């Protein structure tokens, strides 16, 4: 047992040193936009009951990204993501559903300008009521420092220097027995799909009523489908509902970067699928590269 613990610590230490991922390159891209709209829809739904909830963000990032900074400018991904969405016109059904997300992004920017983009912990923080809490894990020291500064010693938002996979097991179920877990790893390691499925499975056994949102890239269709099948099987065993949401901004070609990403949501609010059915078609035009965007939405009520 002690040997196992030492091995886990070694693995954890190693991951500190080989990590290259910097979310600033991707902040505000199409994948962030879809992920954060879903996050906002779920948290808005949780407001319907006065009982407190907790958000556990296992891979939180820096919290706020300077879109005029070198990294964001170099990637430029936000220009075809949040920048386009801010200019988009939405219909009567989708408009009010996307509004809480857009309002949060606007709150971090001067009027009619876009120079900063909030990440998941700051978006979640903006949707906490006085009784709710956020715990955000980030192991990259600079990103964690920024997140701490961005949350400004907020008594409702705790930043922890803990491996997100370990934190997931340690923090569920939260004492409120109500809330959401966001699992959004960088997908730098080859085994990240398997790791996420296993970590989710173990957490889900401990807390079968929690809402779990898991982000994944779609680079190899088989890997994404295999992961989704594992998650839906676990949900099915517990008679829990799930939703699978994917968004592609262009057809996948050999050389293209990330053009397709997905979210597996377990125990989604019952309204999420119908809300996303209203929202997703309206994201196709602004987020599509050359008009070729497509979405996929599958859901089961358990
Ligand atoms: C995709 S980014 C997070 C983006 C963020 N969730 C958002 O939506 O704004 C992944 C983050 O996880 C961090 N990270 C990588 N491995 C981690 C681990 N084992 N535990 C916690 N954080 C980790 C990276 O430093 C990076 O900031």
CSV table of C-alpha atoms and ligand atoms in Angstrom, one decimal:
chain,number,residue,atom,x,y,z
A,1,UNK,CA,0.0,0.0,0.0
A,2,UNK,CA,2.9,2.4,1.0
A,3,UNK,CA,4.7,1.4,-2.2
A,4,UNK,CA,1.6,2.2,-4.2
A,5,UNK,CA,1.3,5.6,-2.6
A,6,UNK,CA,5.0,6.4,-3.3
A,7,UNK,CA,4.5,5.4,-6.9
A,8,UNK,CA,1.5,7.6,-7.2
A,9,UNK,CA,3.5,10.5,-5.8
A,10,UNK,CA,6.3,9.9,-8.2
A,11,UNK,CA,3.8,9.8,-11.1
A,12,UNK,CA,2.3,13.0,-9.9
A,13,UNK,CA,5.8,14.7,-9.6
A,14,UNK,CA,6.7,13.5,-13.1
A,15,UNK,CA,3.6,15.0,-14.5
A,16,UNK,CA,4.6,18.4,-13.0
A,17,UNK,CA,7.8,18.3,-15.1
A,18,UNK,CA,6.6,17.1,-18.5
A,19,UNK,CA,3.6,19.4,-18.8
A,20,UNK,CA,3.7,21.7,-21.7
A,21,UNK,CA,0.1,22.5,-22.0
A,22,UNK,CA,-0.8,26.2,-21.8
A,23,UNK,CA,-4.5,27.0,-22.1
A,24,UNK,CA,-3.8,30.6,-23.0
A,25,UNK,CA,-3.1,29.4,-26.6
A,26,UNK,CA,-6.7,28.0,-26.9
A,27,UNK,CA,-8.7,30.3,-24.5
A,28,UNK,CA,-12.0,31.4,-26.1
A,29,UNK,CA,-11.8,28.9,-29.0
A,30,UNK,CA,-14.8,27.1,-30.3
A,31,UNK,CA,-14.3,24.2,-27.8
A,32,UNK,CA,-14.1,26.6,-24.9
A,33,UNK,CA,-17.3,28.4,-26.1
A,34,UNK,CA,-19.3,25.2,-26.3
A,35,UNK,CA,-17.9,23.8,-23.0
A,36,UNK,CA,-18.6,27.1,-21.2
A,37,UNK,CA,-22.1,27.5,-22.6
A,38,UNK,CA,-22.9,24.0,-21.2
A,39,UNK,CA,-21.4,24.9,-17.9
A,40,UNK,CA,-23.5,28.0,-17.6
A,41,UNK,CA,-26.7,26.2,-18.6
A,42,UNK,CA,-26.1,23.6,-15.9
A,43,UNK,CA,-25.2,26.1,-13.1
A,44,UNK,CA,-28.2,28.3,-14.1
A,45,UNK,CA,-30.4,25.2,-13.7
A,46,UNK,CA,-29.0,24.5,-10.3
A,47,UNK,CA,-30.1,27.9,-9.2
A,48,UNK,CA,-33.7,26.7,-9.3
A,49,UNK,CA,-33.4,25.2,-5.8
A,50,UNK,CA,-32.1,27.2,-2.9
A,51,UNK,CA,-30.0,24.3,-1.6
A,52,UNK,CA,-26.3,25.0,-1.9
A,53,UNK,CA,-24.2,23.4,-4.5
A,54,UNK,CA,-20.5,22.9,-5.1
A,55,UNK,CA,-18.4,23.0,-8.3
A,56,UNK,CA,-15.3,20.9,-8.4
A,57,UNK,CA,-13.1,21.9,-11.3
A,58,UNK,CA,-10.4,19.3,-11.5
A,59,UNK,CA,-8.2,20.9,-14.2
A,60,UNK,CA,-9.0,24.6,-13.7
A,61,UNK,CA,-6.4,26.6,-15.7
A,62,UNK,CA,-5.4,30.2,-14.9
A,63,UNK,CA,-8.9,31.5,-14.7
A,64,UNK,CA,-8.5,34.6,-16.9
A,65,UNK,CA,-6.8,35.0,-20.2
A,66,UNK,CA,-5.4,38.1,-21.9
A,67,UNK,CA,-6.5,37.9,-25.5
A,68,UNK,CA,-4.0,40.6,-26.4
A,69,UNK,CA,-1.2,38.6,-24.9
A,70,UNK,CA,1.5,36.8,-26.9
A,71,UNK,CA,0.1,33.3,-26.4
A,72,UNK,CA,-3.5,34.1,-27.3
A,73,UNK,CA,-2.4,36.2,-30.2
A,74,UNK,CA,-0.1,33.5,-31.5
A,75,UNK,CA,-2.8,30.9,-31.4
A,76,UNK,CA,-5.5,33.4,-32.5
A,77,UNK,CA,-8.1,30.7,-31.8
A,78,UNK,CA,-10.4,33.1,-29.9
A,79,UNK,CA,-10.9,35.1,-33.1
A,80,UNK,CA,-12.9,32.3,-34.7
A,81,UNK,CA,-14.4,31.4,-31.3
A,82,UNK,CA,-15.7,33.9,-28.7
A,83,UNK,CA,-15.0,36.9,-31.0
A,84,UNK,CA,-17.4,35.6,-33.6
A,85,UNK,CA,-20.0,34.6,-31.0
A,86,UNK,CA,-20.0,38.1,-29.5
A,87,UNK,CA,-21.0,39.4,-32.9
A,88,UNK,CA,-23.6,36.7,-33.6
A,89,UNK,CA,-27.4,37.3,-33.6
A,90,UNK,CA,-29.4,34.6,-31.9
A,91,UNK,CA,-33.1,33.7,-32.3
A,92,UNK,CA,-35.7,34.0,-29.6
A,93,UNK,CA,-35.2,30.5,-28.3
A,94,UNK,CA,-31.3,30.4,-28.2
A,95,UNK,CA,-30.7,34.1,-27.3
A,96,UNK,CA,-31.9,34.0,-23.6
A,97,UNK,CA,-30.1,30.6,-23.1
A,98,UNK,CA,-26.7,31.9,-24.3
A,99,UNK,CA,-27.1,35.3,-22.6
A,100,UNK,CA,-25.8,34.3,-19.1
A,101,UNK,CA,-22.6,33.1,-20.7
A,102,UNK,CA,-22.1,36.2,-22.9
A,103,UNK,CA,-22.9,38.4,-20.0
A,104,UNK,CA,-20.1,36.8,-17.9
A,105,UNK,CA,-17.6,37.3,-20.8
A,106,UNK,CA,-18.7,40.9,-21.2
A,107,UNK,CA,-18.3,41.5,-17.4
A,108,UNK,CA,-14.6,40.8,-17.8
A,109,UNK,CA,-14.2,43.3,-20.7
A,110,UNK,CA,-14.7,47.0,-21.3
A,111,UNK,CA,-17.9,48.0,-23.1
A,112,UNK,CA,-17.9,46.8,-26.7
A,113,UNK,CA,-14.4,45.4,-26.5
A,114,UNK,CA,-13.0,41.9,-26.2
A,115,UNK,CA,-9.6,41.6,-24.7
A,116,UNK,CA,-10.0,39.1,-21.9
A,117,UNK,CA,-11.6,35.7,-21.6
A,118,UNK,CA,-12.7,34.0,-18.4
A,119,UNK,CA,-11.9,30.3,-17.9
A,120,UNK,CA,-14.1,27.7,-16.2
A,121,UNK,CA,-13.3,28.6,-12.6
A,122,UNK,CA,-14.2,32.3,-13.1
A,123,UNK,CA,-17.3,31.4,-15.1
A,124,UNK,CA,-18.4,29.1,-12.4
A,125,UNK,CA,-17.6,31.7,-9.7
A,126,UNK,CA,-19.8,34.2,-11.5
A,127,UNK,CA,-22.7,31.8,-11.1
A,128,UNK,CA,-22.3,31.0,-7.5
A,129,UNK,CA,-24.8,32.3,-5.0
A,130,UNK,CA,-23.8,33.2,-1.5
A,131,UNK,CA,-24.5,29.6,-0.3
A,132,UNK,CA,-22.5,27.9,-3.1
A,133,UNK,CA,-18.8,27.0,-3.3
A,134,UNK,CA,-16.1,26.3,-5.9
A,135,UNK,CA,-13.0,24.2,-5.5
A,136,UNK,CA,-10.5,24.5,-8.3
A,137,UNK,CA,-7.4,22.3,-8.8
A,138,UNK,CA,-4.4,23.4,-10.9
A,139,UNK,CA,-0.9,21.9,-10.7
A,140,UNK,CA,1.0,24.1,-13.1
A,141,UNK,CA,2.6,26.7,-10.7
A,142,UNK,CA,2.2,29.8,-12.9
A,143,UNK,CA,-1.4,29.0,-13.9
A,144,UNK,CA,-2.2,28.3,-10.2
A,145,UNK,CA,-0.6,31.6,-9.2
A,146,UNK,CA,-2.7,33.4,-11.7
A,147,UNK,CA,-5.9,31.6,-10.6
A,148,UNK,CA,-5.2,32.5,-7.0
A,149,UNK,CA,-4.7,36.2,-8.0
A,150,UNK,CA,-7.9,36.1,-10.2
A,151,UNK,CA,-10.0,34.7,-7.4
A,152,UNK,CA,-8.6,37.2,-5.0
A,153,UNK,CA,-8.8,35.2,-1.8
A,154,UNK,CA,-12.4,34.6,-2.4
A,155,UNK,CA,-14.0,32.8,0.6
A,156,UNK,CA,-16.3,30.9,-1.8
A,157,UNK,CA,-13.6,29.9,-4.3
A,158,UNK,CA,-10.7,27.7,-3.1
A,159,UNK,CA,-7.7,27.0,-5.3
A,160,UNK,CA,-5.8,23.8,-4.4
A,161,UNK,CA,-2.4,22.6,-5.4
A,162,UNK,CA,-3.5,19.1,-5.9
A,163,UNK,CA,-3.5,16.6,-8.8
A,164,UNK,CA,-6.9,16.9,-10.3
A,165,UNK,CA,-7.3,13.1,-10.6
A,166,UNK,CA,-6.5,12.6,-6.9
A,167,UNK,CA,-8.7,15.6,-5.9
A,168,UNK,CA,-11.6,14.1,-7.8
A,169,UNK,CA,-11.6,11.0,-5.5
A,170,UNK,CA,-10.9,13.2,-2.4
A,171,UNK,CA,-13.6,15.8,-2.9
A,172,UNK,CA,-16.6,13.6,-3.9
A,173,UNK,CA,-19.2,13.5,-2.6
A,174,UNK,CA,-19.1,17.2,-1.5
A,175,UNK,CA,-20.8,17.9,1.8
A,176,UNK,CA,-23.6,19.7,0.0
A,177,UNK,CA,-24.4,16.5,-1.9
A,178,UNK,CA,-25.3,18.7,-4.8
A,179,UNK,CA,-23.3,20.1,-7.6
A,180,UNK,CA,-21.1,19.6,-10.7
A,181,UNK,CA,-17.7,18.2,-11.4
A,182,UNK,CA,-15.9,19.5,-14.5
A,183,UNK,CA,-13.1,17.2,-15.7
A,184,UNK,CA,-11.1,19.0,-18.4
A,185,UNK,CA,-7.6,17.6,-18.7
A,186,UNK,CA,-5.1,18.8,-21.3
A,187,UNK,CA,-5.0,15.5,-23.3
A,188,UNK,CA,-1.3,15.6,-23.5
A,189,UNK,CA,-0.9,12.0,-22.4
A,190,UNK,CA,-1.8,9.1,-24.7
A,191,UNK,CA,-3.9,7.4,-22.0
A,192,UNK,CA,-6.0,10.5,-21.0
A,193,UNK,CA,-9.2,9.0,-22.3
A,194,UNK,CA,-8.7,5.8,-20.2
A,195,UNK,CA,-7.7,7.8,-17.2
A,196,UNK,CA,-10.7,10.0,-17.4
A,197,UNK,CA,-13.1,7.1,-17.9
A,198,UNK,CA,-11.6,5.3,-14.9
A,199,UNK,CA,-11.4,8.4,-12.7
A,200,UNK,CA,-15.0,9.2,-13.5
A,201,UNK,CA,-16.1,5.6,-12.8
A,202,UNK,CA,-14.5,5.6,-9.4
A,203,UNK,CA,-16.0,9.1,-8.5
A,204,UNK,CA,-19.4,8.1,-9.8
A,205,UNK,CA,-19.6,5.1,-7.6
A,206,UNK,CA,-18.9,7.4,-4.6
A,207,UNK,CA,-21.3,10.1,-5.8
A,208,UNK,CA,-23.9,8.7,-8.2
A,209,UNK,CA,-26.1,11.8,-8.1
A,210,UNK,CA,-23.4,14.4,-9.0
A,211,UNK,CA,-23.4,16.2,-12.4
A,212,UNK,CA,-20.2,15.3,-14.3
A,213,UNK,CA,-19.1,17.2,-17.3
A,214,UNK,CA,-16.1,15.7,-19.2
A,215,UNK,CA,-14.4,17.4,-22.1
A,216,UNK,CA,-12.6,15.5,-24.8
A,217,UNK,CA,-11.0,16.2,-28.2
A,218,UNK,CA,-12.2,14.3,-31.2
A,219,UNK,CA,-9.1,13.5,-33.1
A,220,UNK,CA,-9.5,9.8,-33.4
A,221,UNK,CA,-13.2,8.8,-33.7
A,222,UNK,CA,-12.6,5.4,-32.2
A,223,UNK,CA,-11.0,6.7,-29.0
A,224,UNK,CA,-13.8,9.2,-28.5
A,225,UNK,CA,-16.5,6.6,-29.1
A,226,UNK,CA,-14.9,4.0,-26.8
A,227,UNK,CA,-14.7,6.6,-24.1
A,228,UNK,CA,-18.3,7.6,-24.6
A,229,UNK,CA,-19.4,4.0,-24.5
A,230,UNK,CA,-17.7,3.4,-21.2
A,231,UNK,CA,-19.3,6.5,-19.6
A,232,UNK,CA,-22.8,5.7,-20.9
A,233,UNK,CA,-22.4,2.1,-19.7
A,234,UNK,CA,-21.5,3.3,-16.2
A,235,UNK,CA,-24.5,5.8,-16.3
A,236,UNK,CA,-26.8,3.0,-17.5
A,237,UNK,CA,-25.7,0.7,-14.5
A,238,UNK,CA,-26.9,3.4,-12.1
A,239,UNK,CA,-29.9,4.4,-14.2
A,240,UNK,CA,-28.5,7.8,-14.5
A,241,UNK,CA,-29.1,10.1,-17.5
A,242,UNK,CA,-26.4,11.3,-19.8
A,243,UNK,CA,-25.9,13.7,-22.8
A,244,UNK,CA,-23.2,13.6,-25.4
A,245,UNK,CA,-22.5,16.9,-27.2
A,246,UNK,CA,-20.0,17.2,-30.0
A,247,UNK,CA,-19.2,20.2,-32.2
A,248,UNK,CA,-17.0,20.3,-35.3
A,249,UNK,CA,-16.0,23.5,-37.0
A,250,UNK,CA,-14.6,21.8,-40.1
A,251,UNK,CA,-14.1,18.4,-41.5
A,252,UNK,CA,-11.1,16.5,-40.0
A,253,UNK,CA,-8.1,16.3,-42.2
A,254,UNK,CA,-4.7,14.9,-41.6
A,255,UNK,CA,-3.0,18.2,-40.9
A,256,UNK,CA,-5.7,20.1,-39.2
A,257,UNK,CA,-5.4,21.1,-35.6
A,258,UNK,CA,-8.4,20.6,-33.2
A,259,UNK,CA,-11.6,21.0,-35.3
A,260,UNK,CA,-13.9,18.8,-33.2
A,261,UNK,CA,-14.5,18.4,-29.5
A,262,UNK,CA,-17.1,16.9,-27.3
A,263,UNK,CA,-18.6,16.8,-23.8
A,264,UNK,CA,-20.0,13.8,-21.9
A,265,UNK,CA,-22.4,15.0,-19.3
A,266,UNK,CA,-23.7,12.5,-16.7
A,267,UNK,CA,-26.8,13.4,-14.7
A,268,UNK,CA,-27.5,16.5,-16.9
A,269,UNK,CA,-30.5,18.6,-15.9
A,270,UNK,CA,-33.5,17.2,-17.8
A,271,UNK,CA,-33.8,20.5,-19.8
A,272,UNK,CA,-30.1,20.4,-21.0
A,273,UNK,CA,-30.8,18.3,-24.2
A,274,UNK,CA,-33.6,20.5,-25.3
A,275,UNK,CA,-31.7,23.7,-24.5
A,276,UNK,CA,-28.7,22.5,-26.5
A,277,UNK,CA,-31.0,21.5,-29.3
A,278,UNK,CA,-32.0,25.2,-29.5
A,279,UNK,CA,-28.4,26.5,-29.1
A,280,UNK,CA,-26.2,24.2,-31.1
A,281,UNK,CA,-27.7,24.9,-34.6
A,282,UNK,CA,-27.2,28.7,-34.0
A,283,UNK,CA,-23.5,28.1,-33.2
A,284,UNK,CA,-22.9,26.5,-36.6
A,285,UNK,CA,-22.8,29.7,-38.6
A,286,UNK,CA,-20.6,31.9,-36.4
A,287,UNK,CA,-18.2,29.1,-35.3
A,288,UNK,CA,-17.9,27.2,-38.6
A,289,UNK,CA,-14.7,27.6,-40.6
A,290,UNK,CA,-15.9,28.0,-44.2
A,291,UNK,CA,-19.5,27.2,-43.3
A,292,UNK,CA,-18.8,23.6,-42.5
A,293,UNK,CA,-19.7,23.4,-38.8
A,294,UNK,CA,-21.7,20.4,-37.5
A,295,UNK,CA,-23.0,19.3,-34.2
A,296,UNK,CA,-24.1,16.0,-32.6
A,297,UNK,CA,-26.4,15.7,-29.7
A,298,UNK,CA,-27.4,12.4,-28.1
A,299,UNK,CA,-29.1,12.0,-24.7
A,300,UNK,CA,-30.7,9.5,-22.5
A,301,UNK,CA,-32.8,10.2,-19.4
A,302,UNK,CA,-31.6,7.0,-17.7
B,1,LIG,C1,-7.7,22.4,-20.7
B,1,LIG,S1,-7.0,23.3,-19.4
B,1,LIG,C2,-8.2,23.8,-18.4
B,1,LIG,C3,-9.2,24.8,-18.9
B,1,LIG,C4,-10.3,25.2,-18.0
B,1,LIG,N1,-11.0,24.0,-17.4
B,1,LIG,C5,-11.3,26.1,-18.7
B,1,LIG,O1,-12.3,25.6,-19.2
B,1,LIG,O2,-11.1,27.3,-18.7
B,1,LIG,C6,-6.2,22.1,-18.5
B,1,LIG,C7,-5.4,22.6,-17.2
B,1,LIG,O3,-5.1,21.4,-16.4
B,1,LIG,C8,-3.9,21.7,-15.8
B,1,LIG,N2,-3.4,20.3,-15.4
B,1,LIG,C9,-2.8,19.4,-16.1
B,1,LIG,N3,-2.6,18.3,-15.4
B,1,LIG,C10,-3.3,18.5,-14.2
B,1,LIG,C11,-3.5,17.6,-13.1
B,1,LIG,N4,-3.0,16.4,-13.1
B,1,LIG,N5,-4.2,18.2,-12.1
B,1,LIG,C12,-4.7,19.4,-12.1
B,1,LIG,N6,-4.4,20.3,-13.1
B,1,LIG,C13,-3.8,19.8,-14.2
B,1,LIG,C14,-3.1,22.3,-16.9
B,1,LIG,O4,-2.0,23.1,-16.3
B,1,LIG,C15,-4.1,23.2,-17.5
B,1,LIG,O5,-4.1,24.5,-17.0
